[in-house]
PDB file of C-alpha atoms in Angstrom:
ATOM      1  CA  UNK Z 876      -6.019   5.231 -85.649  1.00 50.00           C
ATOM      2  CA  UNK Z 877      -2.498   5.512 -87.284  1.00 51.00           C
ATOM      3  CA  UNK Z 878      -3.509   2.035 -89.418  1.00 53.00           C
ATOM      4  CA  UNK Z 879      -6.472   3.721 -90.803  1.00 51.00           C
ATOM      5  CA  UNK Z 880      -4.944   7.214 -92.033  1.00 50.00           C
ATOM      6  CA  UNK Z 881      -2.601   5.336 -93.628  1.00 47.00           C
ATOM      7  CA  UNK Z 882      -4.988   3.290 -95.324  1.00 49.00           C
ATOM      8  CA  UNK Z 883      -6.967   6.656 -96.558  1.00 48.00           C
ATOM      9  CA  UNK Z 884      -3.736   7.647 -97.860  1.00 50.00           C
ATOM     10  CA  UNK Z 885      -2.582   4.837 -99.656  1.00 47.00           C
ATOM     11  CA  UNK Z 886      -6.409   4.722-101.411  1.00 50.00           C
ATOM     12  CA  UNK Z 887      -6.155   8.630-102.377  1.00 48.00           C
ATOM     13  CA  UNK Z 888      -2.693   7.954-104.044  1.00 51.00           C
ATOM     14  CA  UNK Z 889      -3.894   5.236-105.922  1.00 50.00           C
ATOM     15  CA  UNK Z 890      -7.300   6.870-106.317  1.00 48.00           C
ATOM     16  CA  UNK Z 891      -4.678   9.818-108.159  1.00 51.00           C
ATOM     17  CA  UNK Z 892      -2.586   7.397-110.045  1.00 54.00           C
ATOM     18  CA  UNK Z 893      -5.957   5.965-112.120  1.00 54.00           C
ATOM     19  CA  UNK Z 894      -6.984   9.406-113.215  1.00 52.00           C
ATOM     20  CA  UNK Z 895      -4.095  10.048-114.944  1.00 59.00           C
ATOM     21  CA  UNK Z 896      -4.984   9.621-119.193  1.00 67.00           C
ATOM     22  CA  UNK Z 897      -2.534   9.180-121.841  1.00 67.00           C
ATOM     23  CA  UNK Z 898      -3.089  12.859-123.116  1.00 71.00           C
ATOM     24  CA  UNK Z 899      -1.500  14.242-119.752  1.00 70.00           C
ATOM     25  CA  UNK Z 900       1.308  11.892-120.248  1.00 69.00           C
ATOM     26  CA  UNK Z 901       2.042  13.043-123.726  1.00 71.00           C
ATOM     27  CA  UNK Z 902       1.355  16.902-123.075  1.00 74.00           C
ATOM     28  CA  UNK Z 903       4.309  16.290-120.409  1.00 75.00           C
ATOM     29  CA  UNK Z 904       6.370  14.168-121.904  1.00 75.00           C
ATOM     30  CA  UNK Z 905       9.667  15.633-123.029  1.00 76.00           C
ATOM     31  CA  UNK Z 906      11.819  12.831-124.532  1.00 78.00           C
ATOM     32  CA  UNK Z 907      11.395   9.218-126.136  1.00 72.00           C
ATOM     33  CA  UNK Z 908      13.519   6.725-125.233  1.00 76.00           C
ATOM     34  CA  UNK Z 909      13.170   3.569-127.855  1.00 70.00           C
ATOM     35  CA  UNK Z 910      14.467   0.510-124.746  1.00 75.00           C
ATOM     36  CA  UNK Z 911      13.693  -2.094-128.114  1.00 75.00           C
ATOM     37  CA  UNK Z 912      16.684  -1.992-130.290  1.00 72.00           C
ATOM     38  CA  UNK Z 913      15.487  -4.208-132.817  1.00 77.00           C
ATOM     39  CA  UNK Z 914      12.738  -1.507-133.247  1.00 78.00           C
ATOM     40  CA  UNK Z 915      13.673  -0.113-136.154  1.00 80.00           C
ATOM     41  CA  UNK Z 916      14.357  -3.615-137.834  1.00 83.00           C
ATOM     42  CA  UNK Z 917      10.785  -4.262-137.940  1.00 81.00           C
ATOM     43  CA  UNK Z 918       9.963  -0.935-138.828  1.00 81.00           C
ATOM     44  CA  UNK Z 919      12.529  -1.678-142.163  1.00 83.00           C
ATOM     45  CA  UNK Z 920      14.393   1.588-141.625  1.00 84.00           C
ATOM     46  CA  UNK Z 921      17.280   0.480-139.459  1.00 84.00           C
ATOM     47  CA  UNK Z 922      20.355  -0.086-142.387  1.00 84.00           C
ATOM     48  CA  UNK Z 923      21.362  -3.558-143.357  1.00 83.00           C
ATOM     49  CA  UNK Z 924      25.048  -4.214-143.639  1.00 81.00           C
ATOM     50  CA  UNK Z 925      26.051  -3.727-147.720  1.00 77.00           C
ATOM     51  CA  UNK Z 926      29.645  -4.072-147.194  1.00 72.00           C
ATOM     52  CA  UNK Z 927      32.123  -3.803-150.346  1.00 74.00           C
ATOM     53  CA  UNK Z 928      31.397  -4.286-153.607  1.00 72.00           C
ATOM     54  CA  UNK Z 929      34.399  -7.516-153.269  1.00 73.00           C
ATOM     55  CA  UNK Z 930      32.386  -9.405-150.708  1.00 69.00           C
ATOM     56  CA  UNK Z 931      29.617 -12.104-151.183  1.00 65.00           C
ATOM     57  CA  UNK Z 932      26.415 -10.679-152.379  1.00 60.00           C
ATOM     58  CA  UNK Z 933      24.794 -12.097-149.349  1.00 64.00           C
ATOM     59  CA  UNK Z 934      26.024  -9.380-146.972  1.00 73.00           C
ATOM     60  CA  UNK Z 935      23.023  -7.443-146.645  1.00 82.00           C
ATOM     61  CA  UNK Z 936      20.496  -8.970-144.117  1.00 87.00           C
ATOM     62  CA  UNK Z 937      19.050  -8.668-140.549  1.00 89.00           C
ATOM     63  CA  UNK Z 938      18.833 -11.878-139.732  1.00 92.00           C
ATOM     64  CA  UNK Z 939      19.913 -14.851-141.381  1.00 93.00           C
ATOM     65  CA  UNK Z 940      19.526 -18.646-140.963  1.00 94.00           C
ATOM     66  CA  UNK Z 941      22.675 -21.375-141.707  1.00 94.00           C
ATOM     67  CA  UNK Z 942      22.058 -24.800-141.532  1.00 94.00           C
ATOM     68  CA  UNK Z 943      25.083 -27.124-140.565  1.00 93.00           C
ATOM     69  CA  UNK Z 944      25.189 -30.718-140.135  1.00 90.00           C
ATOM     70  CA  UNK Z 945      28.231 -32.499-138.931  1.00 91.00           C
ATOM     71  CA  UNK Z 946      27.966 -37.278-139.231  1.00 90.00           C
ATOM     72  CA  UNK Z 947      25.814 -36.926-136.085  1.00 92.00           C
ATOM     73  CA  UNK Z 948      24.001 -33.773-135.659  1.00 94.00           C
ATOM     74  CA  UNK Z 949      21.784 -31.311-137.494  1.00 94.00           C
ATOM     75  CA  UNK Z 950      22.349 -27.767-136.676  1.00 95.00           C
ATOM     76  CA  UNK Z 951      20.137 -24.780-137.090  1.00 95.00           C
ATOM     77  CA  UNK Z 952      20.344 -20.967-136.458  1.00 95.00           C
ATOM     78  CA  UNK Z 953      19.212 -17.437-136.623  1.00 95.00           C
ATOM     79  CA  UNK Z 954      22.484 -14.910-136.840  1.00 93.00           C
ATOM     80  CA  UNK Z 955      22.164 -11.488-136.160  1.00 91.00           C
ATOM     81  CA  UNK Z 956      24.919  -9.175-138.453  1.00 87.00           C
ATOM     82  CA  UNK Z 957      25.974  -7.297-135.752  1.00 85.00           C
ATOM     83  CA  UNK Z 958      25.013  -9.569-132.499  1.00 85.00           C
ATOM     84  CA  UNK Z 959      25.853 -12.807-133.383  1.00 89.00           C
ATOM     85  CA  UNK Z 960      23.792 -16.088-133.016  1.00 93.00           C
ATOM     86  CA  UNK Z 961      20.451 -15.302-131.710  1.00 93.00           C
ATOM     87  CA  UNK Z 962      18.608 -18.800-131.551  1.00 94.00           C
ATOM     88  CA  UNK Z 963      20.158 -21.746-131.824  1.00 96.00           C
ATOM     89  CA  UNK Z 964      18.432 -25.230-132.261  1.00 96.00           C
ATOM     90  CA  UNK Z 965      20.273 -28.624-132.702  1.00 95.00           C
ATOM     91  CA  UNK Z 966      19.305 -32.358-132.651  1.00 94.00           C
ATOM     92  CA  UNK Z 967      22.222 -32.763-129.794  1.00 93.00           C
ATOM     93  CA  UNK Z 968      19.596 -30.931-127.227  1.00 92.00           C
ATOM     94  CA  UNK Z 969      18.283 -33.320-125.058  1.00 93.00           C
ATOM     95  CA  UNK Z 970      14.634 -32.721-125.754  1.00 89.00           C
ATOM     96  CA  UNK Z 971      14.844 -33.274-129.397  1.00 92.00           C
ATOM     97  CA  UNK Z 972      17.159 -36.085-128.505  1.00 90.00           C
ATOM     98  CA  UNK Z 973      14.388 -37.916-127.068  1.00 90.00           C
ATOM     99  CA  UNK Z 974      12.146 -37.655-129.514  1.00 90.00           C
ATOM    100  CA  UNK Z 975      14.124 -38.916-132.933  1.00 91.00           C
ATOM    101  CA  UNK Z 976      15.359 -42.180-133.706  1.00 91.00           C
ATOM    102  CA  UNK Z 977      18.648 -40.639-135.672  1.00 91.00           C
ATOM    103  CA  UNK Z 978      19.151 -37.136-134.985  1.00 87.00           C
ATOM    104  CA  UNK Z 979      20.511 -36.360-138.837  1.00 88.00           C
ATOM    105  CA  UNK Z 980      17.382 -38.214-140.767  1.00 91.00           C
ATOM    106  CA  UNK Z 981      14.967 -36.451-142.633  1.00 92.00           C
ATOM    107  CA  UNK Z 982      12.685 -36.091-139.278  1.00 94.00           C
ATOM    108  CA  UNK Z 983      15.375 -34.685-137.661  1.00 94.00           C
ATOM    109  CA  UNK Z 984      15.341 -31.944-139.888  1.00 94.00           C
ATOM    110  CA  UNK Z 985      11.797 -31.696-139.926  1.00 94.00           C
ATOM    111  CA  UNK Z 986      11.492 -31.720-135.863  1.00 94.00           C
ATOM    112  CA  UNK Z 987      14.806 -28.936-135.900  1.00 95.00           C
ATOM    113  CA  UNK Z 988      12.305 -26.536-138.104  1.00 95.00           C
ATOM    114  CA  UNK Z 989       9.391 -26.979-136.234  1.00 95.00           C
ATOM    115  CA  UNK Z 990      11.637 -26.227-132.864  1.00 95.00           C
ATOM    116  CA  UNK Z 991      13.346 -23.181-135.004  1.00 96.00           C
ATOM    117  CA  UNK Z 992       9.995 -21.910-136.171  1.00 95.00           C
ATOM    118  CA  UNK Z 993       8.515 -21.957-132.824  1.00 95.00           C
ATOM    119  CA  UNK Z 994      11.728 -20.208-131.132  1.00 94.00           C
ATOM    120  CA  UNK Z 995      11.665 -17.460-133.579  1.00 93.00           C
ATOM    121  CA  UNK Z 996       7.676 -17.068-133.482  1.00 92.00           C
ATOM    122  CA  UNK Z 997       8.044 -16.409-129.421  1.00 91.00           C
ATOM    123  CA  UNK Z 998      11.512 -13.993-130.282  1.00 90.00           C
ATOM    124  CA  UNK Z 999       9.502 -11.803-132.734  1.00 88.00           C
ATOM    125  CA  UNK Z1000      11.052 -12.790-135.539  1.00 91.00           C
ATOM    126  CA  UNK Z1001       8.872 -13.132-138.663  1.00 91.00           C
ATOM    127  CA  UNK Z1002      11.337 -12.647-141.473  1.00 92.00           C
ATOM    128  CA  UNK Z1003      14.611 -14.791-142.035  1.00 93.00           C
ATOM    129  CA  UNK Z1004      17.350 -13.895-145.019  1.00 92.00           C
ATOM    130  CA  UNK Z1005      18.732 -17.527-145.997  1.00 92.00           C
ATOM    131  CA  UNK Z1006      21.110 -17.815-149.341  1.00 86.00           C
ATOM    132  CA  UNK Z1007      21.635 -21.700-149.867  1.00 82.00           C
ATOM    133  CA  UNK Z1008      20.019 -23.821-152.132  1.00 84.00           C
ATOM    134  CA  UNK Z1009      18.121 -25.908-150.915  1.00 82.00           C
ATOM    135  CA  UNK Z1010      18.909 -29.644-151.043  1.00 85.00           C
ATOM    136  CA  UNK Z1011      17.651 -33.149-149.988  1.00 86.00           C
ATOM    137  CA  UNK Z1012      16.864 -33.100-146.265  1.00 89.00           C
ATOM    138  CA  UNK Z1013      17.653 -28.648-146.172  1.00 93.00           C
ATOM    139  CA  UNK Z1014      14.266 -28.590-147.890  1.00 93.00           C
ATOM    140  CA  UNK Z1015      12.246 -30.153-145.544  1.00 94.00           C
ATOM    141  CA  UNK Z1016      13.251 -27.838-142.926  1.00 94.00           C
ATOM    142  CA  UNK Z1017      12.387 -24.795-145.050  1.00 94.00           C
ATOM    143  CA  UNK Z1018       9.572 -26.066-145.861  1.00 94.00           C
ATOM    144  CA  UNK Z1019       8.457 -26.689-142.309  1.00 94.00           C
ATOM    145  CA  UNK Z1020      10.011 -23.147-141.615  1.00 94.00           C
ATOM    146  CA  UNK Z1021       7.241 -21.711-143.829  1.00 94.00           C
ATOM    147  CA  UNK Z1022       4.339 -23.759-142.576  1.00 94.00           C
ATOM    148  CA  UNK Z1023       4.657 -22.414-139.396  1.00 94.00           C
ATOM    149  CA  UNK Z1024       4.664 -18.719-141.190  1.00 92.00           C
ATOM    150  CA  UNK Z1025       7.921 -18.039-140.989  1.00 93.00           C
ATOM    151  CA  UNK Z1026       9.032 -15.907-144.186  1.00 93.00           C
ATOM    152  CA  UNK Z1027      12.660 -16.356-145.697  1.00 93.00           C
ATOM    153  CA  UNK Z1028      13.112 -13.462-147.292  1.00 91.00           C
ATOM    154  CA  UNK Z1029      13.802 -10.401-145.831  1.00 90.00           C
ATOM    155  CA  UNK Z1030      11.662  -7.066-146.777  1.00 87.00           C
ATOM    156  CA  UNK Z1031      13.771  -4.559-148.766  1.00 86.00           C
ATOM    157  CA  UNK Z1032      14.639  -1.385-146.527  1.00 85.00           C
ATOM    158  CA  UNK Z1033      12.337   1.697-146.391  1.00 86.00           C
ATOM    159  CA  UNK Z1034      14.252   4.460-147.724  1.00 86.00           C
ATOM    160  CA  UNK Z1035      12.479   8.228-147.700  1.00 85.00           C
ATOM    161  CA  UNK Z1036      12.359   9.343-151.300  1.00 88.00           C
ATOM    162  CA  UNK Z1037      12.810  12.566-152.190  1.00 89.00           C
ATOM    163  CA  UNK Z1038      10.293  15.204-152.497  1.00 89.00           C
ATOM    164  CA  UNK Z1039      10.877  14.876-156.549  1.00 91.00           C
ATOM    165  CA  UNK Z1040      10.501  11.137-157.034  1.00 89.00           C
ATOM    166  CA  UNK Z1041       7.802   9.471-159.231  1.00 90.00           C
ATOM    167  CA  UNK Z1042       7.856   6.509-157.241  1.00 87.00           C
ATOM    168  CA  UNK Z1043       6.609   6.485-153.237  1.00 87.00           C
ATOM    169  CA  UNK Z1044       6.615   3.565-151.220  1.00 85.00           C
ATOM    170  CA  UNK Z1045       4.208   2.714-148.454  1.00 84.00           C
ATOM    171  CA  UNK Z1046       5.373   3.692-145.530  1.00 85.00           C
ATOM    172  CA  UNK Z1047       5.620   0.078-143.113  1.00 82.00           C
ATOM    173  CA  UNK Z1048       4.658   2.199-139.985  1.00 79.00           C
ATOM    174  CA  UNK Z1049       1.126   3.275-141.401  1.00 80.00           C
ATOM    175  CA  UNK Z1050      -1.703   0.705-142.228  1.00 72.00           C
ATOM    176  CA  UNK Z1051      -4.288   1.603-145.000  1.00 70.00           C
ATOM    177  CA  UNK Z1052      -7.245  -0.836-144.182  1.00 61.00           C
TER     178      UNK Z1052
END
């Protein structure tokens, strides 16, 4: 007997729980709280680092990608400006390793963008800031960078304009379709 008002319960709780719609929720609702940092990155309206007007020009990104290669090894990765190194691929990981016959050759390269590409797809990552030139073997894994869609160049920050200004850019958060 105790088993089966417990079951009734338990179904009219969960029977409750499924009426609830989304216009309750927001009639209730009192405060956001935004748990994605990087929100506001893809939105374009978080503030890139500028820095001083004596520093590199390259100062102002989100994320950025450097290439490194030391007489053995091909490194790749995606730095955040205020985090650090985000993703980080190399051909000294075992499962690239495998695969190549030298890991600095042109298919090294080629495998560490495909690897990079992949790694940033899955992060959310869609847009890269990268200053080189690129050169020889660099080329190939830019080039395989954007085959897999990933764009390297940043978008230029949103900024509000004022109420008096000729010129209004679309706002990134609405679509127009």
């Amino acid at each position: 007997m105790f088993a089966k008002d417990m079951r009734l319960c338990l179904s009219n709780t969960i029977l409750k729980k499924r009426i609830h719609n989304n216009t309750s929720l927001i009639d209730s609702c009192t405060e956001v709280r935004n748990r994605n940092p990087r929100n506001l990155e893809r939105l374009r309206i978080a503030r890139k680092p500028e820095g001083y007007h004596l520093d590199k020009p390259d100062r102002s990104f989100w994320h950025k990608l450097e290439i490194s290669k030391t007489q053995r090894n091909v490194f790749a990765e995606i730095i955040h400006f205020e985090n650090g190194p985000v993703i980080t691929v190399s051909t000294s990981e075992w499962a690239l390793k495998k695969y190549l016959y030298r890991s600095y050759d042109s298919m090294a390269y080629i495998a560490v963008g495909k690897v990079l590409a992949q790694r940033c797809l899955e992060s959310g990552i869609c847009e890269i800031y990268y200053s080189g030139k690129p050169v020889d073997k660099t080329s190939l894994l830019l080039g395989e960078l954007e085959k897999n869609n990933i764009i390297l160049q940043e978008p230029s920050r949103y900024i509000h304009p004022y109420p008096w200004s000729l010129f209004r850019p679309e706002k990134p958060w609405e679509s127009h379709e």
